[in-house]
Amino acid sequence: MTDLVTRPAPPLPRRAAPALLGYAAVRVLGLVALAGWSAARDKSALTLLSARWDSLWYTRVAELGYGYEVRLPNGDVHSNLAFFPLLPWLERAVSAVTGLSYAHAGLVVGTLASLAAAWGIFAVADHAYGRRVGVCAVLLWAVLPVGIVQSMAYTEALFTALAAWSLYAVLTGRWVTAGALAALAGLTRPVGLAVVAAVWAAAIASCLRERRRREPAPPFARRRSAEASRGARLRPRALGMTLAPLGAGGYVLWVGHRTGKGPLGYLDVQAGWRNGFDGGYAFARFVAEKFTSFPSVPAGVGLIIGVASLVWLYVVCVRQGQPLPLLVYAGAVTALALCASSYFGSKPRLLMPAFPLLLPLARALAGARTRRSAAILGVVAVASAVYGAFWLNGSGPP
């Protein structure tokens, strides 16, 4: 990890321009494909992006506040307390300023957040491996098969932006900024705990490194000065570690108080949605069921290949010596996504914030000739745009 004395400024827009322009081009391609596909099916692309599935729940929070719930015939209770508040707060703010509906305000937030996320991913990759890898990392994130979610009134782009810039702040020794952004990420999604874990792991590791490097105790006359200097270095880390969990922890405790069920009240809310953390048992059973009938066998094989690919990418990240906060963050996001008992069709988008897993691929693309890399990314971008249009016009939530 970068020493604390090295504190480069965030990359200027001019340095990040190739990444941001390429990202915008991929997103426009996806929106054009969605508009064409939706028109052919007599659907509104704008409605699909701003007022469907989870985006409806966020706009209800913005409009009505918390307390709205739906009781299903099987007894399950879907409460909007399951949805963290930062996106609805921003929707309210944008709506108040612009006069847009909450749904359309969510699209504005999502669009700006996706650009901030692309810039943050570039900043992290550029800092760790150089500008060319940064550009490739952003483009790989843009062309993910479920990349269309980055253009929706969802929280994935907002969370990734906060997470990426928090990680960049960690890498450059800006501990208070890292903690504050981690707290905001924790107000966005439950997986904000992954950002908290990254901040804590990096801060503890840096303290341990400093302790190992510490010189023999100075003479008494200089001891107080050395202790004061050490305290000045430790205070920002301690403050960052204190700030980091306040967002997620504060919201979870508030939900527990509101429901009258104590600190674990949020888990009961999630249980009403049949969400929880079971160590991957439900997902493993879901995959195994694909092999009970021949038509679904290819899907089962594909899921196994997908999970194996994620594990392989993480192992490569470790072998390449990726900075500790990136490893902790990506590992936590991946584990929470795969080991949750939530709707299995949502797992691809739940994995989207784990952008450090793309860095080995970005390094490989950056090492190839520009024409070859551009051709690969172009083909994948077209495939992603078509798949996103098909997927968003389907019946199941992303």
Coordinates of C-alpha atoms in Angstrom, one line a residue:
M1 CA 0.0 0.0 0.0
T2 CA 1.2 3.5 -0.7
D3 CA 3.1 5.2 2.1
L4 CA 1.2 7.9 4.0
V5 CA 3.8 10.5 2.9
T6 CA 2.7 10.0 -0.7
R7 CA -0.6 11.7 -1.1
P8 CA -1.2 12.2 -4.8
A9 CA -4.2 14.3 -5.7
P10 CA -7.2 12.5 -7.3
P11 CA -6.6 12.2 -11.1
L12 CA -7.8 15.2 -13.0
P13 CA -10.7 14.8 -15.4
R14 CA -8.2 15.3 -18.3
R15 CA -6.1 12.3 -17.1
A16 CA -9.3 10.2 -16.7
A17 CA -10.9 11.5 -19.9
P18 CA -10.3 8.4 -22.1
A19 CA -11.8 6.2 -19.4
L20 CA -14.8 8.5 -18.8
L21 CA -15.5 9.0 -22.5
G22 CA -15.2 5.3 -23.2
Y23 CA -17.5 4.6 -20.3
A24 CA -20.1 7.1 -21.5
A25 CA -20.0 5.6 -25.0
V26 CA -20.7 2.1 -23.7
R27 CA -23.6 3.4 -21.6
V28 CA -25.1 5.2 -24.6
L29 CA -24.8 2.0 -26.6
G30 CA -26.6 0.2 -23.9
L31 CA -29.4 2.8 -23.8
V32 CA -29.8 2.8 -27.6
A33 CA -30.1 -1.0 -27.6
L34 CA -32.7 -0.8 -24.7
A35 CA -34.7 1.9 -26.5
G36 CA -34.9 -0.2 -29.7
W37 CA -35.8 -3.4 -27.9
S38 CA -38.3 -1.7 -25.7
A39 CA -40.0 0.0 -28.6
A40 CA -40.3 -3.3 -30.5
R41 CA -42.1 -4.7 -27.5
D42 CA -44.2 -1.6 -27.0
K43 CA -42.6 -0.7 -23.7
S44 CA -41.1 2.5 -22.3
A45 CA -37.4 2.3 -21.8
L46 CA -37.6 5.3 -19.4
T47 CA -40.1 3.4 -17.2
L48 CA -37.9 0.3 -17.2
L49 CA -34.9 2.3 -16.0
S50 CA -36.6 4.5 -13.4
A51 CA -39.8 2.7 -12.1
R52 CA -39.4 -1.0 -11.9
W53 CA -38.6 -3.5 -9.2
D54 CA -36.3 -2.1 -6.5
S55 CA -36.4 1.4 -7.9
L56 CA -40.1 1.5 -7.1
W57 CA -39.3 0.8 -3.4
Y58 CA -36.7 3.5 -3.3
T59 CA -39.1 6.1 -4.7
R60 CA -41.7 5.0 -2.2
V61 CA -39.2 5.7 0.6
A62 CA -38.5 9.1 -1.0
E63 CA -42.2 9.9 -1.3
L64 CA -43.8 8.3 1.8
G65 CA -40.9 7.7 4.2
Y66 CA -40.4 4.4 6.0
G67 CA -43.3 2.2 7.2
Y68 CA -44.7 1.0 3.9
E69 CA -45.0 -2.8 3.6
V70 CA -46.7 -5.4 1.5
R71 CA -48.1 -8.6 3.0
L72 CA -48.0 -11.6 0.6
P73 CA -50.5 -14.5 0.5
N74 CA -47.9 -16.8 1.9
G75 CA -47.4 -14.6 5.0
D76 CA -44.1 -12.9 4.0
V77 CA -43.9 -9.2 4.8
H78 CA -42.0 -7.0 2.4
S79 CA -41.1 -3.9 4.3
N80 CA -39.4 -0.8 2.8
L81 CA -37.2 -0.8 5.9
A82 CA -35.0 -3.2 4.0
F83 CA -33.9 -0.4 1.7
F84 CA -31.1 1.9 3.0
P85 CA -31.8 5.6 2.9
L86 CA -29.1 7.4 1.0
L87 CA -30.6 7.0 -2.5
P88 CA -34.1 8.2 -1.4
W89 CA -32.5 11.1 0.4
L90 CA -30.7 12.1 -2.8
E91 CA -33.9 11.6 -4.9
R92 CA -35.7 14.0 -2.6
A93 CA -32.9 16.6 -2.9
V94 CA -32.7 16.4 -6.7
S95 CA -36.5 16.5 -7.0
A96 CA -36.7 19.5 -4.7
V97 CA -34.1 21.4 -6.8
T98 CA -35.2 20.3 -10.3
G99 CA -38.9 19.6 -9.9
L100 CA -38.4 16.1 -11.4
S101 CA -40.4 13.2 -10.1
Y102 CA -38.6 11.0 -7.6
A103 CA -38.3 8.3 -10.2
H104 CA -36.6 10.6 -12.7
A105 CA -34.5 12.2 -10.0
G106 CA -33.3 8.7 -9.2
L107 CA -32.1 8.4 -12.8
V108 CA -30.2 11.7 -12.5
V109 CA -28.5 10.4 -9.3
G110 CA -27.7 7.1 -10.9
T111 CA -26.3 8.7 -14.1
L112 CA -24.0 11.1 -12.1
A113 CA -23.1 8.3 -9.7
S114 CA -22.1 6.0 -12.5
L115 CA -19.7 8.6 -13.9
A116 CA -18.3 9.1 -10.4
A117 CA -17.9 5.4 -10.0
A118 CA -16.1 5.1 -13.3
W119 CA -13.7 7.9 -12.2
G120 CA -13.2 6.3 -8.9
I121 CA -12.4 2.9 -10.5
F122 CA -9.9 4.7 -12.8
A123 CA -8.3 6.5 -9.8
V124 CA -7.8 3.2 -7.9
A125 CA -6.5 1.3 -10.9
D126 CA -4.3 4.2 -12.1
H127 CA -2.8 4.6 -8.7
A128 CA -2.0 0.9 -8.3
Y129 CA -1.0 0.0 -11.9
G130 CA -1.0 3.0 -14.2
R131 CA -3.2 4.9 -16.5
R132 CA -3.6 2.3 -19.2
V133 CA -4.8 -0.3 -16.7
G134 CA -7.2 2.3 -15.3
V135 CA -8.8 2.9 -18.6
C136 CA -9.2 -0.8 -19.2
A137 CA -10.6 -1.4 -15.8
V138 CA -13.3 1.2 -16.3
L139 CA -14.3 -0.2 -19.7
L140 CA -14.4 -3.7 -18.3
W141 CA -16.8 -2.5 -15.6
A142 CA -18.9 -0.8 -18.2
V143 CA -19.3 -3.9 -20.4
L144 CA -20.3 -6.3 -17.6
P145 CA -23.3 -8.4 -18.8
V146 CA -25.6 -6.6 -16.3
G147 CA -24.0 -3.2 -16.9
I148 CA -27.4 -1.7 -17.8
V149 CA -28.0 -1.6 -14.0
Q150 CA -25.5 1.3 -14.0
S151 CA -28.0 3.3 -15.9
M152 CA -31.0 2.5 -13.6
A153 CA -32.4 4.2 -10.5
Y154 CA -30.6 1.5 -8.5
T155 CA -27.9 1.8 -5.8
E156 CA -25.1 -0.2 -7.5
A157 CA -23.5 2.8 -9.2
L158 CA -23.9 5.1 -6.1
F159 CA -22.4 2.4 -3.9
T160 CA -19.5 1.6 -6.2
A161 CA -18.7 5.3 -6.5
L162 CA -18.5 5.7 -2.7
A163 CA -16.6 2.5 -2.3
A164 CA -14.1 3.2 -5.0
W165 CA -13.3 6.7 -3.7
S166 CA -13.1 5.4 -0.1
L167 CA -10.6 2.8 -1.3
Y168 CA -8.6 5.5 -3.2
A169 CA -8.6 7.6 0.0
V170 CA -7.2 4.6 1.9
L171 CA -4.5 3.9 -0.7
T172 CA -3.4 7.5 -0.5
G173 CA -3.5 7.8 3.3
R174 CA -6.6 10.1 3.6
W175 CA -8.1 8.2 6.5
V176 CA -10.8 10.6 7.6
T177 CA -12.1 10.9 4.0
A178 CA -12.0 7.2 3.7
G179 CA -14.0 6.7 6.8
A180 CA -16.6 9.4 5.9
L181 CA -17.1 7.8 2.4
A182 CA -17.3 4.4 4.0
A183 CA -20.1 5.7 6.3
L184 CA -22.0 7.0 3.3
A185 CA -21.5 3.6 1.5
G186 CA -23.0 2.0 4.6
L187 CA -26.1 4.2 4.2
T188 CA -26.5 2.9 0.7
R189 CA -26.4 -0.9 0.9
P190 CA -25.8 -3.5 3.6
V191 CA -22.7 -4.5 1.7
G192 CA -21.2 -1.2 2.9
L193 CA -19.7 -3.4 5.6
A194 CA -17.2 -4.5 3.0
V195 CA -15.9 -0.9 2.7
V196 CA -15.7 -0.7 6.5
A197 CA -13.7 -3.9 6.6
A198 CA -11.3 -2.6 4.0
V199 CA -10.7 0.7 5.9
W200 CA -10.2 -1.2 9.2
A201 CA -7.9 -3.8 7.7
A202 CA -5.8 -1.2 6.0
A203 CA -5.6 1.0 9.1
I204 CA -4.6 -1.9 11.3
A205 CA -2.0 -3.1 8.8
S206 CA -0.4 0.3 8.4
C207 CA -0.2 0.6 12.2
L208 CA 1.5 -2.8 12.5
R209 CA 3.9 -1.8 9.7
E210 CA 4.9 1.4 11.4
R211 CA 5.4 -0.5 14.6
R212 CA 7.8 -3.0 12.9
R213 CA 9.7 -0.1 11.3
R214 CA 10.0 1.9 14.5
E215 CA 13.5 2.9 15.4
P216 CA 15.0 2.3 18.9
A217 CA 13.6 4.5 21.6
P218 CA 15.2 8.0 21.3
P219 CA 16.8 9.7 24.3
F220 CA 14.5 11.0 26.9
A221 CA 14.8 14.6 25.7
R222 CA 13.3 13.7 22.3
R223 CA 10.9 10.9 23.5
R224 CA 8.0 13.3 24.1
S225 CA 8.4 14.8 20.6
A226 CA 8.5 11.4 19.0
E227 CA 5.4 10.3 20.9
A228 CA 3.5 13.4 19.9
S229 CA 4.5 12.8 16.2
R230 CA 3.3 9.2 16.4
G231 CA 0.0 10.3 18.0
A232 CA -0.5 12.8 15.2
R233 CA -0.1 10.0 12.6
L234 CA -2.5 7.7 14.5
R235 CA -5.3 10.1 15.1
P236 CA -6.5 10.4 11.5
R237 CA -6.5 6.6 11.2
A238 CA -8.5 6.2 14.5
L239 CA -11.0 8.8 13.4
G240 CA -11.4 7.1 10.0
M241 CA -12.0 3.8 11.7
T242 CA -14.5 5.4 14.0
L243 CA -16.4 7.1 11.1
A244 CA -16.5 4.1 8.8
P245 CA -19.2 1.9 10.5
L246 CA -21.5 4.8 11.5
G247 CA -23.6 4.6 8.3
A248 CA -24.5 1.0 8.2
G249 CA -24.4 0.6 12.0
G250 CA -26.6 3.6 12.6
Y251 CA -29.3 2.6 10.1
V252 CA -29.4 -1.0 11.4
L253 CA -29.7 0.2 15.0
W254 CA -32.4 2.7 14.0
V255 CA -34.4 -0.1 12.3
G256 CA -34.1 -2.2 15.3
H257 CA -35.4 0.6 17.5
R258 CA -38.3 1.3 15.1
T259 CA -39.3 -2.3 14.9
G260 CA -38.9 -2.8 18.7
K261 CA -36.7 -5.9 18.1
G262 CA -33.4 -4.5 19.1
P263 CA -30.1 -4.6 17.3
L264 CA -31.1 -7.7 15.2
G265 CA -34.4 -6.1 14.0
Y266 CA -33.0 -5.5 10.5
L267 CA -32.4 -9.2 10.1
D268 CA -36.1 -9.8 10.8
V269 CA -36.9 -7.3 8.1
Q270 CA -34.6 -9.1 5.6
A271 CA -36.1 -12.4 6.6
G272 CA -39.5 -11.1 5.5
W273 CA -37.9 -10.8 2.0
R274 CA -36.4 -14.3 2.5
N275 CA -33.0 -12.7 2.5
G276 CA -30.3 -13.8 4.9
F277 CA -26.7 -15.1 5.1
D278 CA -26.5 -18.9 5.1
G279 CA -22.9 -19.4 4.0
G280 CA -24.0 -20.2 0.5
Y281 CA -26.2 -23.3 1.3
A282 CA -29.3 -21.9 -0.5
F283 CA -27.2 -21.0 -3.6
A284 CA -25.5 -24.4 -3.7
R285 CA -28.9 -26.1 -3.5
F286 CA -30.2 -23.8 -6.3
V287 CA -27.2 -24.8 -8.5
A288 CA -27.7 -28.5 -7.6
E289 CA -31.3 -28.4 -8.6
K290 CA -30.3 -27.4 -12.1
F291 CA -28.9 -30.9 -12.6
T292 CA -32.2 -32.7 -11.8
S293 CA -33.6 -32.2 -15.3
F294 CA -31.7 -32.2 -18.6
P295 CA -33.0 -28.9 -20.0
S296 CA -31.5 -27.0 -17.0
V297 CA -28.1 -28.7 -17.0
P298 CA -26.4 -26.1 -19.1
A299 CA -27.5 -23.4 -16.7
G300 CA -26.1 -25.4 -13.8
V301 CA -22.8 -25.8 -15.6
G302 CA -22.7 -22.1 -16.4
L303 CA -23.3 -21.2 -12.8
I304 CA -20.4 -23.5 -11.7
I305 CA -18.1 -22.0 -14.3
G306 CA -19.1 -18.5 -13.2
V307 CA -18.4 -19.1 -9.5
A308 CA -15.1 -20.9 -10.3
S309 CA -14.1 -17.9 -12.5
L310 CA -14.8 -15.5 -9.6
V311 CA -12.6 -17.7 -7.3
W312 CA -9.9 -17.9 -9.9
L313 CA -9.9 -14.1 -10.4
Y314 CA -9.6 -13.5 -6.7
V315 CA -6.7 -16.0 -6.4
V316 CA -5.0 -14.1 -9.3
C317 CA -5.6 -10.8 -7.4
V318 CA -3.8 -12.3 -4.4
R319 CA -0.9 -13.7 -6.4
Q320 CA -0.4 -10.3 -8.2
G321 CA 0.0 -8.6 -4.9
Q322 CA -3.1 -6.4 -5.1
P323 CA -3.2 -3.9 -2.2
L324 CA -4.7 -5.2 1.0
P325 CA -7.8 -2.9 1.1
L326 CA -8.8 -4.0 -2.4
L327 CA -8.4 -7.7 -1.5
V328 CA -10.5 -7.3 1.6
Y329 CA -13.2 -5.3 -0.1
A330 CA -13.5 -7.5 -3.1
G331 CA -13.5 -10.7 -1.0
A332 CA -16.2 -9.3 1.3
V333 CA -18.4 -8.2 -1.5
T334 CA -18.1 -11.6 -3.3
A335 CA -18.7 -13.6 -0.1
L336 CA -21.8 -11.6 0.8
A337 CA -23.2 -11.9 -2.7
L338 CA -22.6 -15.6 -3.1
C339 CA -23.4 -16.6 0.5
A340 CA -26.7 -14.7 0.8
S341 CA -30.0 -16.6 0.4
S342 CA -31.5 -13.8 -1.7
Y343 CA -33.1 -14.0 -5.1
F344 CA -30.5 -15.8 -7.2
G345 CA -31.2 -13.8 -10.4
S346 CA -29.9 -10.7 -8.6
K347 CA -26.4 -12.1 -7.8
P348 CA -24.8 -10.8 -11.0
R349 CA -25.7 -7.2 -10.0
L350 CA -24.8 -7.8 -6.4
L351 CA -21.3 -8.7 -7.6
M352 CA -21.0 -5.6 -9.7
P353 CA -19.3 -3.4 -7.0
A354 CA -16.5 -6.0 -6.7
F355 CA -14.5 -4.1 -9.4
P356 CA -11.0 -5.1 -8.0
L357 CA -11.7 -8.6 -9.5
L358 CA -11.5 -7.0 -12.9
L359 CA -8.0 -5.6 -12.4
P360 CA -6.1 -8.8 -13.5
L361 CA -8.2 -8.7 -16.8
A362 CA -7.5 -5.0 -17.1
R363 CA -3.8 -5.6 -16.7
A364 CA -3.9 -8.3 -19.4
L365 CA -5.8 -6.0 -21.8
A366 CA -3.4 -3.1 -21.1
G367 CA -0.5 -5.3 -22.0
A368 CA -2.0 -6.2 -25.4
R369 CA -1.9 -4.0 -28.5
T370 CA -4.4 -1.2 -28.5
R371 CA -6.2 -2.3 -31.6
R372 CA -6.7 -5.8 -30.2
S373 CA -7.9 -4.5 -26.8
A374 CA -10.3 -2.2 -28.5
A375 CA -11.7 -5.0 -30.7
I376 CA -12.3 -7.2 -27.7
L377 CA -14.0 -4.5 -25.7
G378 CA -16.1 -3.4 -28.7
V379 CA -17.4 -6.9 -29.3
V380 CA -18.2 -7.4 -25.6
A381 CA -19.8 -4.0 -25.4
V382 CA -22.3 -4.9 -28.2
A383 CA -23.1 -8.2 -26.6
S384 CA -23.6 -6.5 -23.2
A385 CA -25.9 -3.9 -24.7
V386 CA -28.0 -6.6 -26.4
Y387 CA -28.2 -8.7 -23.3
G388 CA -29.0 -5.8 -21.1
A389 CA -31.9 -4.8 -23.3
F390 CA -33.2 -8.4 -23.4
W391 CA -32.7 -8.8 -19.6
L392 CA -34.4 -5.6 -18.6
N393 CA -37.4 -6.4 -20.8
G394 CA -37.8 -9.8 -19.2
S395 CA -40.0 -10.8 -16.3
G396 CA -37.6 -11.3 -13.5
P397 CA -35.9 -8.5 -11.5
P398 CA -32.2 -7.9 -12.1

